[in-house]
mmCIF file of C-alpha atoms in Angstrom:
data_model
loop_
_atom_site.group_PDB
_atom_site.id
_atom_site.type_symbol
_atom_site.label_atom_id
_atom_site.label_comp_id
_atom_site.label_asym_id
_atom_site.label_seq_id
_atom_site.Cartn_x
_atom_site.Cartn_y
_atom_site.Cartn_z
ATOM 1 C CA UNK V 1 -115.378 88.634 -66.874
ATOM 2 C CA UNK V 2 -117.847 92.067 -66.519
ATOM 3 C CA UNK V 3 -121.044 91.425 -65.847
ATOM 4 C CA UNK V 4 -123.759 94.078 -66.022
ATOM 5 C CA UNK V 5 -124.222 95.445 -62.614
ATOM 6 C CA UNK V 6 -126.724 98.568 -63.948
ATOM 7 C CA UNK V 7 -129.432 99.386 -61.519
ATOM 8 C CA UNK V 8 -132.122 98.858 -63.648
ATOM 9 C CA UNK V 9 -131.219 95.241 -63.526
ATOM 10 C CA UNK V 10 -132.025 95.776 -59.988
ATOM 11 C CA UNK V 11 -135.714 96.641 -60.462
ATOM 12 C CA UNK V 12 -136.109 93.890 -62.941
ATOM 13 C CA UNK V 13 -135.159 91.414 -60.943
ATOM 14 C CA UNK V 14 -136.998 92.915 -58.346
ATOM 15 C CA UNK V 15 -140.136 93.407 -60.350
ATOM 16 C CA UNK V 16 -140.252 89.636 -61.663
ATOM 17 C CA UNK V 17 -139.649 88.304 -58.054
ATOM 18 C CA UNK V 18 -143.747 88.291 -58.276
ATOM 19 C CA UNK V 19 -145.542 84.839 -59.716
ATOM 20 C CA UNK V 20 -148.510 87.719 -60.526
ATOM 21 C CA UNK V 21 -145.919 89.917 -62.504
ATOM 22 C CA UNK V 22 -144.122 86.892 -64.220
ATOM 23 C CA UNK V 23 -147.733 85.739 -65.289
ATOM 24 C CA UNK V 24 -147.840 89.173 -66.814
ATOM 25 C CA UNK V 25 -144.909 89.286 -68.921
ATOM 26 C CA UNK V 26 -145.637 85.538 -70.137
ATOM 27 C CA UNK V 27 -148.864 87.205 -71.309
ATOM 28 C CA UNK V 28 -147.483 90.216 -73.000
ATOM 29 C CA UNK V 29 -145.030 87.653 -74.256
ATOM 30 C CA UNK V 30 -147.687 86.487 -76.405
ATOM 31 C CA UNK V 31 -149.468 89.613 -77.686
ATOM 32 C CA UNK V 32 -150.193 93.167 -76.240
ATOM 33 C CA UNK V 33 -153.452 93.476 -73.809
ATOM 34 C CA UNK V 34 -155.199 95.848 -72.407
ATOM 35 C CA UNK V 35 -155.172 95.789 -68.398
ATOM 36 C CA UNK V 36 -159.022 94.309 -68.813
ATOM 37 C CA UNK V 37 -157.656 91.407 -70.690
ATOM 38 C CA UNK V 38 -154.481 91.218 -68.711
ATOM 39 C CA UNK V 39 -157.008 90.949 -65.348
ATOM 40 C CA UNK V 40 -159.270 88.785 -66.630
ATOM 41 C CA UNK V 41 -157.199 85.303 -65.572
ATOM 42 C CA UNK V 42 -156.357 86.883 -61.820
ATOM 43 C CA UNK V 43 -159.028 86.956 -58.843
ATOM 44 C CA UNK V 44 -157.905 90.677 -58.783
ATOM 45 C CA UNK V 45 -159.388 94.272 -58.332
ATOM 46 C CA UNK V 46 -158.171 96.405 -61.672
ATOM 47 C CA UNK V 47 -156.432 98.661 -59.050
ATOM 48 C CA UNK V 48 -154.253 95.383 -57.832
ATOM 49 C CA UNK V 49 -153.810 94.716 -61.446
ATOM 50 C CA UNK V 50 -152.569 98.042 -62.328
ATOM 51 C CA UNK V 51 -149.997 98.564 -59.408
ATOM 52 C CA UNK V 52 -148.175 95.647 -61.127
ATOM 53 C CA UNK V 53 -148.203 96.662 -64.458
ATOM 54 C CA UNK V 54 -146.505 100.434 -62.919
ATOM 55 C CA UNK V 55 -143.965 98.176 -61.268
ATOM 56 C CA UNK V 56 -143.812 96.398 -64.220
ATOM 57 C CA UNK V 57 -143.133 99.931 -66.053
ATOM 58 C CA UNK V 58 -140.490 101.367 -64.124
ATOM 59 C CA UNK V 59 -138.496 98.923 -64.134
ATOM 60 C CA UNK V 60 -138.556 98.651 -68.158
ATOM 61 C CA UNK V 61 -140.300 95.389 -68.573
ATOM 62 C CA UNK V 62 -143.389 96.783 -70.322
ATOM 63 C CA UNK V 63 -144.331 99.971 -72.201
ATOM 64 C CA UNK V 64 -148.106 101.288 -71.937
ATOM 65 C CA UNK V 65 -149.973 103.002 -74.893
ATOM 66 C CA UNK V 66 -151.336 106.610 -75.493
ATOM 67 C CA UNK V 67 -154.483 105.649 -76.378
ATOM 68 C CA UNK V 68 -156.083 106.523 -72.954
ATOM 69 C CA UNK V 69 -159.194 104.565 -73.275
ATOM 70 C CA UNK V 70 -157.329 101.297 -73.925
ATOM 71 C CA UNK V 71 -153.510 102.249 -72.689
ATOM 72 C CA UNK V 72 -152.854 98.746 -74.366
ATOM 73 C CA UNK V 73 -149.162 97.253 -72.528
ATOM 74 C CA UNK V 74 -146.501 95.680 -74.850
ATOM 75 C CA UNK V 75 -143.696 93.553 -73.152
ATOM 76 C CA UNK V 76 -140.325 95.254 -73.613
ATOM 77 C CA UNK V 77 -137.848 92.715 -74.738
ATOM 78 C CA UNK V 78 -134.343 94.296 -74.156
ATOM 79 C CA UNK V 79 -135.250 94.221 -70.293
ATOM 80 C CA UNK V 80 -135.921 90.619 -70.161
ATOM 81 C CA UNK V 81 -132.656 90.217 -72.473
ATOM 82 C CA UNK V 82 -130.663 91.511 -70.073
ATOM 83 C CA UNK V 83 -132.233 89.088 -67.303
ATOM 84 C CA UNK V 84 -131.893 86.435 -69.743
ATOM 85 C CA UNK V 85 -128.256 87.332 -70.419
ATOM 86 C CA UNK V 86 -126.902 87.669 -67.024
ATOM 87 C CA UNK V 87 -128.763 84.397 -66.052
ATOM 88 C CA UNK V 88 -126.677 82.757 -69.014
ATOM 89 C CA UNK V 89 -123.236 84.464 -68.551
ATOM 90 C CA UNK V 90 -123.188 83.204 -65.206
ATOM 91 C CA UNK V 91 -124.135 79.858 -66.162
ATOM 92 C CA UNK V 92 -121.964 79.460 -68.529
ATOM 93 C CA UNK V 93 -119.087 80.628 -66.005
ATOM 94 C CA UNK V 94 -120.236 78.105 -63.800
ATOM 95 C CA UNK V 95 -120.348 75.530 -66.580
ATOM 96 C CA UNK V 96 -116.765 76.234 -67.760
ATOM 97 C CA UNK V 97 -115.326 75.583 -63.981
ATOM 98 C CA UNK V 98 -116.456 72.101 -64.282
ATOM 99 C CA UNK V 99 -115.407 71.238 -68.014
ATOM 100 C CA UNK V 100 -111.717 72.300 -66.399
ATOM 101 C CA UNK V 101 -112.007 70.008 -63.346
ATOM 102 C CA UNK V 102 -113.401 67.243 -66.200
ATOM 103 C CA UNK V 103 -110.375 67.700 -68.160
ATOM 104 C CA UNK V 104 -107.923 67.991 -64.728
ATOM 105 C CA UNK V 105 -109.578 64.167 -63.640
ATOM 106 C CA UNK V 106 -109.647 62.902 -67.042
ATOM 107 C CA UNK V 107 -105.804 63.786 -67.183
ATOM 108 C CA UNK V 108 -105.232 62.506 -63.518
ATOM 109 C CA UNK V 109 -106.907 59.270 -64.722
ATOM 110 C CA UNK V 110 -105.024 58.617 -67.920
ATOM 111 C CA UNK V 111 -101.513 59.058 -65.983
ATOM 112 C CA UNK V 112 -102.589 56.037 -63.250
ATOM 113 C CA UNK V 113 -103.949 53.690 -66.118
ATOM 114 C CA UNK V 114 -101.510 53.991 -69.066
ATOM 115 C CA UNK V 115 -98.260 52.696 -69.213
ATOM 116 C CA UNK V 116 -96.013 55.654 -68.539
ATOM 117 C CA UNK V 117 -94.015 57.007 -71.743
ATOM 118 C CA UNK V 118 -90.418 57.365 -72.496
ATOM 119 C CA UNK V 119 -89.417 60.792 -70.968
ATOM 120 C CA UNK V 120 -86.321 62.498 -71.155
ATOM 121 C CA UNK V 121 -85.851 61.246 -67.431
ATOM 122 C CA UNK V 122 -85.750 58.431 -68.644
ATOM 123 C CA UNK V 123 -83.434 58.749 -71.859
ATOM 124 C CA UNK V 124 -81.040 60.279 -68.997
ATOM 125 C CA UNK V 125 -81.310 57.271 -66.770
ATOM 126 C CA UNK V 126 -80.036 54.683 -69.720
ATOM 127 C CA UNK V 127 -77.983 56.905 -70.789
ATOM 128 C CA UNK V 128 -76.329 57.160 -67.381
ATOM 129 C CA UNK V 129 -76.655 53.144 -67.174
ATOM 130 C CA UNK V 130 -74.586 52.536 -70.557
ATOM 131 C CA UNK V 131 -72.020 55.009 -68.829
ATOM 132 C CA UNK V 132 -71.538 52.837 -66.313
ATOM 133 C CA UNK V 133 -71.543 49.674 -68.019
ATOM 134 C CA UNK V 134 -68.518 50.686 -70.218
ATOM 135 C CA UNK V 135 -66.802 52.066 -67.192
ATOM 136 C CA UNK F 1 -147.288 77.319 -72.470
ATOM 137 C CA UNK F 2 -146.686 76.629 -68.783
ATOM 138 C CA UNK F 3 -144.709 78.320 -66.632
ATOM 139 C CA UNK F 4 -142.845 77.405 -62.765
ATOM 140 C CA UNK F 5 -144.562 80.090 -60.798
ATOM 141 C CA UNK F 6 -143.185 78.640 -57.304
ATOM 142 C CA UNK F 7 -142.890 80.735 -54.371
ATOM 143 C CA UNK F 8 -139.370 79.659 -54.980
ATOM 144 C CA UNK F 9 -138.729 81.499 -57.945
ATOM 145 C CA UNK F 10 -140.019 84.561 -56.316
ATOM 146 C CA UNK F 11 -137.361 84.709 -53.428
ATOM 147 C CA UNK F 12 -134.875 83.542 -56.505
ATOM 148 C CA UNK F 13 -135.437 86.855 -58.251
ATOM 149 C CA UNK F 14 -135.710 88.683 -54.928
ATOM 150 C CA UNK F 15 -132.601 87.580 -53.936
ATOM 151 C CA UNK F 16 -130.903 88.715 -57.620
ATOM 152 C CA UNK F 17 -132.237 92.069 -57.457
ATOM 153 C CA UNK F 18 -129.031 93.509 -55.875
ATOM 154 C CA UNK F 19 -125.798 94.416 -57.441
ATOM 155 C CA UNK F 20 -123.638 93.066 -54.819
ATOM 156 C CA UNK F 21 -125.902 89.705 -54.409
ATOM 157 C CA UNK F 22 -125.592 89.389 -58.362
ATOM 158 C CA UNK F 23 -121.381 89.774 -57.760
ATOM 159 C CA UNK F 24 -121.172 87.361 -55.240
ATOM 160 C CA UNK F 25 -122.897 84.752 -57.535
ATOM 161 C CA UNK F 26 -120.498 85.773 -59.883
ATOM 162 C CA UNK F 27 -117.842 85.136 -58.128
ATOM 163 C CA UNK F 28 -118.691 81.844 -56.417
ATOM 164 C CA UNK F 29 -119.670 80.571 -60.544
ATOM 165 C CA UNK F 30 -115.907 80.668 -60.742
ATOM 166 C CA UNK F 31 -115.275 78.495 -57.702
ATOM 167 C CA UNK F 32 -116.316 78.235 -53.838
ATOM 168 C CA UNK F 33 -115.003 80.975 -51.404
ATOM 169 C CA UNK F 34 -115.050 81.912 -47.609
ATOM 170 C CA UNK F 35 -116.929 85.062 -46.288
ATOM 171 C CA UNK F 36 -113.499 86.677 -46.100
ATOM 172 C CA UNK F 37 -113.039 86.100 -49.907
ATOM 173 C CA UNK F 38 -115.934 87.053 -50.767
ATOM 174 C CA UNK F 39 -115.868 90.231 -48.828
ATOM 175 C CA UNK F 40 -112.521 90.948 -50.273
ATOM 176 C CA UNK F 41 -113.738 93.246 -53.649
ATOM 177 C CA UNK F 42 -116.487 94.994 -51.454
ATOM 178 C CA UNK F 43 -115.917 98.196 -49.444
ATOM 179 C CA UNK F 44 -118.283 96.105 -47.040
ATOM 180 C CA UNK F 45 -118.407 95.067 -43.527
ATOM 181 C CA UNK F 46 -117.992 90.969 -42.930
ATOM 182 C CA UNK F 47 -121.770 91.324 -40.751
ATOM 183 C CA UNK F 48 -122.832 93.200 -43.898
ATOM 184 C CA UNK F 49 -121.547 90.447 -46.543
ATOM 185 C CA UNK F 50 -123.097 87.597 -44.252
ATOM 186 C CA UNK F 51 -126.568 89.583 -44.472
ATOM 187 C CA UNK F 52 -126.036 89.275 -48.074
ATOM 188 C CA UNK F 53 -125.654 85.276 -48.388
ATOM 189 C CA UNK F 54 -127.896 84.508 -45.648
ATOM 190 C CA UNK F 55 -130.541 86.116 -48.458
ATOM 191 C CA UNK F 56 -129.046 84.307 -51.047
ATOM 192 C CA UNK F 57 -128.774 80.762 -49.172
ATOM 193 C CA UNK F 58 -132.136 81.272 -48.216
ATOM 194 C CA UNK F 59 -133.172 81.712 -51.848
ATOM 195 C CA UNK F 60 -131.737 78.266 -51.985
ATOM 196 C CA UNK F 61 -128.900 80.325 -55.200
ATOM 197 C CA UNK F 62 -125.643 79.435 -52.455
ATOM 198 C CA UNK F 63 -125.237 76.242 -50.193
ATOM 199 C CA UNK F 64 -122.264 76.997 -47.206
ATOM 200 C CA UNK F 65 -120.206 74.270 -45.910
ATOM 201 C CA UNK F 66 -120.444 72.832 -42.322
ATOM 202 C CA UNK F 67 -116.779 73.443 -41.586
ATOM 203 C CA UNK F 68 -117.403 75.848 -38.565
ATOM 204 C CA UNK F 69 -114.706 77.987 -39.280
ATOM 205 C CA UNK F 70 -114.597 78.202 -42.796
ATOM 206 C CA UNK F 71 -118.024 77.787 -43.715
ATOM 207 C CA UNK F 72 -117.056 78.057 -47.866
ATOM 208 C CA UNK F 73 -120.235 79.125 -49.535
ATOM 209 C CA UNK F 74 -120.793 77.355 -53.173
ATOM 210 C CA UNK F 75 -123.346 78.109 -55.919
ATOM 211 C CA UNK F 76 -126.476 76.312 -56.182
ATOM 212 C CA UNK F 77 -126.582 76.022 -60.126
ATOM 213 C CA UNK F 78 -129.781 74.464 -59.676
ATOM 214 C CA UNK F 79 -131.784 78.110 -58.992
ATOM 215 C CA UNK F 80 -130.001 79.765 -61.541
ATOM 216 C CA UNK F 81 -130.541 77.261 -64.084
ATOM 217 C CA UNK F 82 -134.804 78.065 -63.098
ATOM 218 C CA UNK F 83 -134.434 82.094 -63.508
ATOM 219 C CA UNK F 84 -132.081 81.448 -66.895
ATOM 220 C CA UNK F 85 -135.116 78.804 -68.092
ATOM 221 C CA UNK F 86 -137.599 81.265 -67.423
ATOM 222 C CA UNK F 87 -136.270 84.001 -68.832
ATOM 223 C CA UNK F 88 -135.066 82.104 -72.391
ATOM 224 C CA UNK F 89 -138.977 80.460 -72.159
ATOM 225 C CA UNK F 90 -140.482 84.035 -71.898
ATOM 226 C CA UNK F 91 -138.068 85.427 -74.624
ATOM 227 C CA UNK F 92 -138.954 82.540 -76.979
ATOM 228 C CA UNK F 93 -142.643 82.891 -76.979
ATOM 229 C CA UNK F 94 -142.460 86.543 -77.649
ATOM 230 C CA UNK F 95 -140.046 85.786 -80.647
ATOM 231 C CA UNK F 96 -142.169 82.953 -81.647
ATOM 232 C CA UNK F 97 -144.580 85.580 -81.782
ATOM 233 C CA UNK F 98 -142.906 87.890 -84.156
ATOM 234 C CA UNK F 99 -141.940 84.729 -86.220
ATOM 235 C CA UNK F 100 -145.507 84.027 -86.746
ATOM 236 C CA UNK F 101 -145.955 87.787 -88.034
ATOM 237 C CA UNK F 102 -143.056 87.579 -90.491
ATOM 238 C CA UNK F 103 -144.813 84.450 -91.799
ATOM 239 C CA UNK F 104 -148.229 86.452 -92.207
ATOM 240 C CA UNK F 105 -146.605 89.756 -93.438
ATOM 241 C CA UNK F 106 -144.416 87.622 -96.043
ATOM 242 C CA UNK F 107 -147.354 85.507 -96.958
ATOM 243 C CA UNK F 108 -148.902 89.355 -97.418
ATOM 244 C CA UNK F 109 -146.103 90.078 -99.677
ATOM 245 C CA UNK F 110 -146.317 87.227 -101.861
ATOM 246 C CA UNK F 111 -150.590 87.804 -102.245
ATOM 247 C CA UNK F 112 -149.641 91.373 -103.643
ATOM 248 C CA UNK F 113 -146.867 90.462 -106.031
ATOM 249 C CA UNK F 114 -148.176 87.099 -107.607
ATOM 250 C CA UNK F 115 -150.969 86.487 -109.750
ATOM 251 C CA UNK F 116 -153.867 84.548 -107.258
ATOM 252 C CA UNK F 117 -154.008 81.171 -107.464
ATOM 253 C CA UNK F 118 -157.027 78.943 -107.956
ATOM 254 C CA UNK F 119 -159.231 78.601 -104.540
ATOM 255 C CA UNK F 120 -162.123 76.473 -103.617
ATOM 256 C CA UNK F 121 -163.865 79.719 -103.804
ATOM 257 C CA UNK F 122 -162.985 80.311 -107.558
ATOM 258 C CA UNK F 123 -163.752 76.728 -108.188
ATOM 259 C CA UNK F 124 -167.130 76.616 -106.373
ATOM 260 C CA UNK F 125 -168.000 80.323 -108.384
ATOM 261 C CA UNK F 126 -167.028 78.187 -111.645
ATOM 262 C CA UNK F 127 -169.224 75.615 -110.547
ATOM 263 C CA UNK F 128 -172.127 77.754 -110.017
ATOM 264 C CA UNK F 129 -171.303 80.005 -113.084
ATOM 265 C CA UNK F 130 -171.432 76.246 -115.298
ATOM 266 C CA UNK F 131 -174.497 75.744 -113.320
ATOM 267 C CA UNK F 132 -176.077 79.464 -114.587
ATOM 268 C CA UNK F 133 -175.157 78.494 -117.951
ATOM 269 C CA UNK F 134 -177.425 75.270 -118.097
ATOM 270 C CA UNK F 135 -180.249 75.925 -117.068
#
């Protein structure tokens, strides 16, 4: 199965592999904010603050506004798709190995518990039995 | 809405933010493997692919068996399952967000195109208009 192997999945992976910069994006997630509102929960400098949100930026997470009084930042949602989508792919890869083995066992275990069923083996066998019994 | 910020999570994503890293996970969601069949689709070294799941074992995303020799590396579903849970939390609350303006723009809509209906606010005017009247 392909899986996405684009570098910009690189830098956002990269970028959320910061409990600052995930507490970002769960912020954006709710609403845009200015990089006042966005520092106002952290013990941080604005300069600290803004180094994230670049990070944040190049790596396609979050878009900033024109308005260069305010420069409000919006989460972008295709970039945390595409986290979200390689996270579940994978899982679901994972998952599917196991629902095989489930149905390998469950057939294992039917074949030691049930009586076993007429097979042609054993058509053959009586068949080869009434042969001899005439002979 | 809280969210796992563990120092955990952080050398989860880390450890995700390379292509090769991301294939090898890939891989081993299909089934355990040794280094050597691991290192098999890579134009890599075997000291190179070892640097790669020492990162990822340390980010606690492989476990490798104790068979000296062998050593077969397996997926820790585990980590995965916290990066796909924080991604699909993130993704929710910003599309509960957009849910909640559909509601408000509809609810817009439907103020434009149908006659008002009766309010406290009308009522209470009534009330005072009645009251006008009397004395």
């Amino acid at each position: 199965m392909p899986l996405p192997q684009s570098p910009t999945l690189d830098a956002t992976f990269a970028a959320l592999s910061d409990a600052t910069r995930r507490a970002i994006i769960a912020r954006l997630a709710t609403g845009d904010a200015t990089v006042l509102e966005l520092a106002a929960p952290f013990e941080m400098s604005l300069p600290a603050i803004s180094k994230h949100l670049k990070v944040l930026e190049r790596a396609g997470l979050i878009t900033r506004g024109r308005d260069a009084q305010r420069r409000p930042c919006s989460l972008r949602a295709a970039a945390l798709e595409d986290v979200a989508a390689w996270a579940e792919h994978t899982r679901r890869v994972w998952e599917a190995r196991f629902d095989r083995l489930d149905t390998y066992l469950r057939e294992l275990q039917a074949d030691e518990h049930e009586p076993p069923p007429t097979t042609d083996h054993d058509n053959e066998r009586g068949h080869h039995g009434r042969k001899r019994k005439k002979s």
